[in-house]
XYZ file of C-alpha atoms in Angstrom:
217
model
C 104.654 -83.228 224.807
C 101.437 -81.329 224.137
C 100.206 -81.556 227.729
C 103.503 -80.090 228.982
C 103.154 -76.876 226.997
C 103.548 -73.675 228.974
C 100.977 -70.903 228.805
C 102.136 -67.672 230.398
C 99.640 -65.624 232.397
C 99.929 -62.102 230.945
C 97.930 -60.572 233.776
C 100.318 -62.043 236.335
C 103.281 -60.615 234.413
C 101.706 -57.163 234.411
C 101.336 -57.273 238.194
C 105.047 -57.879 238.858
C 105.629 -54.187 239.609
C 108.299 -54.601 242.289
C 110.233 -57.195 240.312
C 110.185 -55.111 237.110
C 111.319 -51.977 238.957
C 114.186 -53.746 240.730
C 115.184 -55.535 237.528
C 115.313 -52.287 235.540
C 117.357 -50.478 238.189
C 119.740 -53.431 238.404
C 120.065 -53.546 234.593
C 121.022 -49.867 234.402
C 123.534 -49.971 237.253
C 125.100 -53.361 236.444
C 125.342 -52.763 232.684
C 126.806 -49.265 233.148
C 129.446 -50.536 235.569
C 130.228 -53.471 233.269
C 130.773 -51.162 230.280
C 133.283 -49.097 232.284
C 135.132 -52.101 233.740
C 135.209 -53.977 230.434
C 136.244 -50.976 228.320
C 139.858 -52.309 227.971
C 138.404 -55.605 226.713
C 136.235 -53.686 224.244
C 139.344 -51.916 222.947
C 141.358 -55.132 222.558
C 138.516 -56.861 220.698
C 138.066 -53.830 218.437
C 141.779 -53.822 217.554
C 141.730 -57.568 216.824
C 138.712 -57.203 214.531
C 140.367 -54.348 212.631
C 143.673 -56.215 212.270
C 141.840 -59.289 210.985
C 139.653 -57.324 208.557
C 140.807 -53.663 208.225
C 138.042 -52.657 205.790
C 135.120 -53.910 207.854
C 133.431 -52.151 210.804
C 134.105 -53.140 214.414
C 130.459 -53.216 215.418
C 127.488 -54.888 213.788
C 123.893 -53.828 214.291
C 120.838 -55.830 213.365
C 117.110 -55.284 213.695
C 115.635 -57.592 216.319
C 112.163 -58.028 217.791
C 111.707 -57.004 221.412
C 108.925 -56.916 223.972
C 105.430 -56.841 222.457
C 106.885 -57.046 218.956
C 108.746 -53.719 219.083
C 111.695 -53.500 216.703
C 115.091 -52.290 217.912
C 118.713 -52.238 216.807
C 120.823 -54.804 218.635
C 124.579 -54.259 218.793
C 127.353 -56.840 218.690
C 131.034 -56.992 217.840
C 131.268 -58.030 214.195
C 132.216 -61.712 214.028
C 131.351 -62.355 210.374
C 132.363 -61.091 206.956
C 130.773 -57.788 205.952
C 128.333 -59.385 203.473
C 127.177 -62.094 205.902
C 123.483 -61.222 205.586
C 123.639 -61.519 201.796
C 125.294 -64.942 202.021
C 122.728 -66.272 204.476
C 120.175 -67.216 201.833
C 122.734 -69.459 200.112
C 123.375 -71.297 203.381
C 119.819 -71.811 204.657
C 119.696 -75.381 203.313
C 122.606 -76.225 205.663
C 120.841 -75.043 208.820
C 121.673 -77.406 211.706
C 118.923 -76.254 214.086
C 115.273 -77.191 213.686
C 112.718 -74.395 213.759
C 112.616 -70.651 213.223
C 116.302 -69.785 213.572
C 119.576 -70.441 211.721
C 122.705 -72.022 213.188
C 125.582 -73.692 211.373
C 128.604 -75.126 213.182
C 131.159 -74.437 210.460
C 129.574 -71.261 209.144
C 131.959 -69.969 206.423
C 130.875 -66.390 207.116
C 132.586 -66.300 210.519
C 136.016 -64.636 210.615
C 139.066 -65.944 212.482
C 138.639 -63.449 215.304
C 134.908 -64.052 215.124
C 135.301 -67.721 216.024
C 137.192 -66.822 219.182
C 134.897 -64.055 220.415
C 131.780 -66.114 219.624
C 133.154 -69.132 221.499
C 133.505 -67.050 224.672
C 130.388 -64.924 223.988
C 132.527 -61.773 223.799
C 130.736 -60.682 220.628
C 127.636 -60.115 222.773
C 129.228 -57.525 225.081
C 127.966 -54.446 223.151
C 124.438 -55.555 224.049
C 125.171 -53.939 227.410
C 124.466 -50.669 225.576
C 121.047 -52.056 224.609
C 120.462 -52.939 228.258
C 121.260 -49.418 229.456
C 119.014 -47.989 226.730
C 116.113 -50.192 227.815
C 115.491 -52.246 224.665
C 116.996 -55.315 226.358
C 117.541 -56.689 229.833
C 120.598 -58.531 231.131
C 118.494 -61.694 231.515
C 115.625 -62.675 229.228
C 114.714 -64.636 226.091
C 117.006 -64.553 223.066
C 116.067 -61.553 220.846
C 114.747 -62.991 217.554
C 115.069 -61.727 213.988
C 112.010 -60.386 212.191
C 112.284 -63.292 209.722
C 112.163 -65.752 212.627
C 109.138 -64.116 214.236
C 107.337 -64.318 210.878
C 107.432 -68.116 211.325
C 106.282 -68.073 214.959
C 103.086 -69.741 216.073
C 100.911 -67.982 218.667
C 102.533 -70.249 221.240
C 106.048 -69.162 220.223
C 105.041 -65.483 220.383
C 104.748 -65.763 224.157
C 108.527 -65.245 224.128
C 107.807 -61.617 223.189
C 105.859 -60.880 226.380
C 109.001 -59.672 228.182
C 112.174 -57.830 227.199
C 114.773 -59.981 225.457
C 118.019 -60.605 227.301
C 121.741 -60.542 226.647
C 121.736 -63.929 228.363
C 119.052 -66.361 229.464
C 118.057 -69.941 230.144
C 118.706 -70.928 226.534
C 122.283 -69.626 226.654
C 123.105 -71.429 229.888
C 121.011 -74.478 229.054
C 122.869 -75.754 226.022
C 122.761 -73.005 223.361
C 123.261 -74.770 220.027
C 122.764 -78.195 221.579
C 119.012 -77.489 221.845
C 116.585 -77.053 218.973
C 114.094 -74.218 218.499
C 111.209 -75.887 220.328
C 113.420 -76.625 223.331
C 114.643 -73.022 223.304
C 111.045 -71.801 223.383
C 110.268 -74.064 226.340
C 113.333 -72.809 228.230
C 112.404 -69.179 227.571
C 108.778 -69.680 228.579
C 109.887 -71.496 231.731
C 112.009 -68.456 232.572
C 109.151 -66.028 231.884
C 106.827 -68.039 234.101
C 109.302 -68.483 236.950
C 111.415 -65.321 236.683
C 112.612 -63.696 239.879
C 115.610 -61.722 241.105
C 117.197 -64.938 242.409
C 116.693 -66.748 239.096
C 118.200 -63.787 237.229
C 121.245 -63.827 239.501
C 121.625 -67.583 239.055
C 121.512 -67.267 235.258
C 124.060 -64.432 235.352
C 126.383 -66.558 237.501
C 126.004 -69.503 235.101
C 126.701 -67.162 232.170
C 130.040 -66.093 233.664
C 130.963 -69.756 234.131
C 130.102 -70.502 230.504
C 132.142 -67.547 229.243
C 135.146 -69.053 231.065
C 134.347 -72.621 230.014
C 132.097 -72.451 226.907
C 129.287 -74.903 226.254
C 127.743 -75.354 222.788
C 128.536 -71.924 221.332
C 129.435 -71.499 217.633
């Protein structure tokens, strides 16, 4: 496995001027249009969350690590109980994914509505606001938590060389069916091979997965 490790050429990334410009313009236009078109869906999800848990907020924000280690607030529809972050420490021993991230199939913190919107990735829709703001892209590596990055090796930190994405190769390549090391390899493969056509392909695959979910939980 060692000889298959990917090492991204930072200088080559910095020279992708045309690609980065087109990608940013596409992100702004596509995400803005999506927010307008999906606004009725946003409203329905918000109502469902409030009916299920009237005292809790509709949206959930969390500090994530972006390009070059910059911190930003990532937005999602709330799919867990309001004290989910406090309960996390009690559940760490039940983590079902190897490496620097936490996933648990029957996570008791997830609400009834949360299970539905997470299954179809609808909880991720508010990240379109992050995309318009520039802290995220539509396609890119999964945005990690600060606690996860604290466990990263120098190899893993290559994931932070580009903007994180609302979707990416990890999401369409198995999600929770892959472990952390496999996720890193998928993300680094994307960073090394990224292009407009690859981005479009991943977006198309993402829509398919939202209709027919893969390993999401």
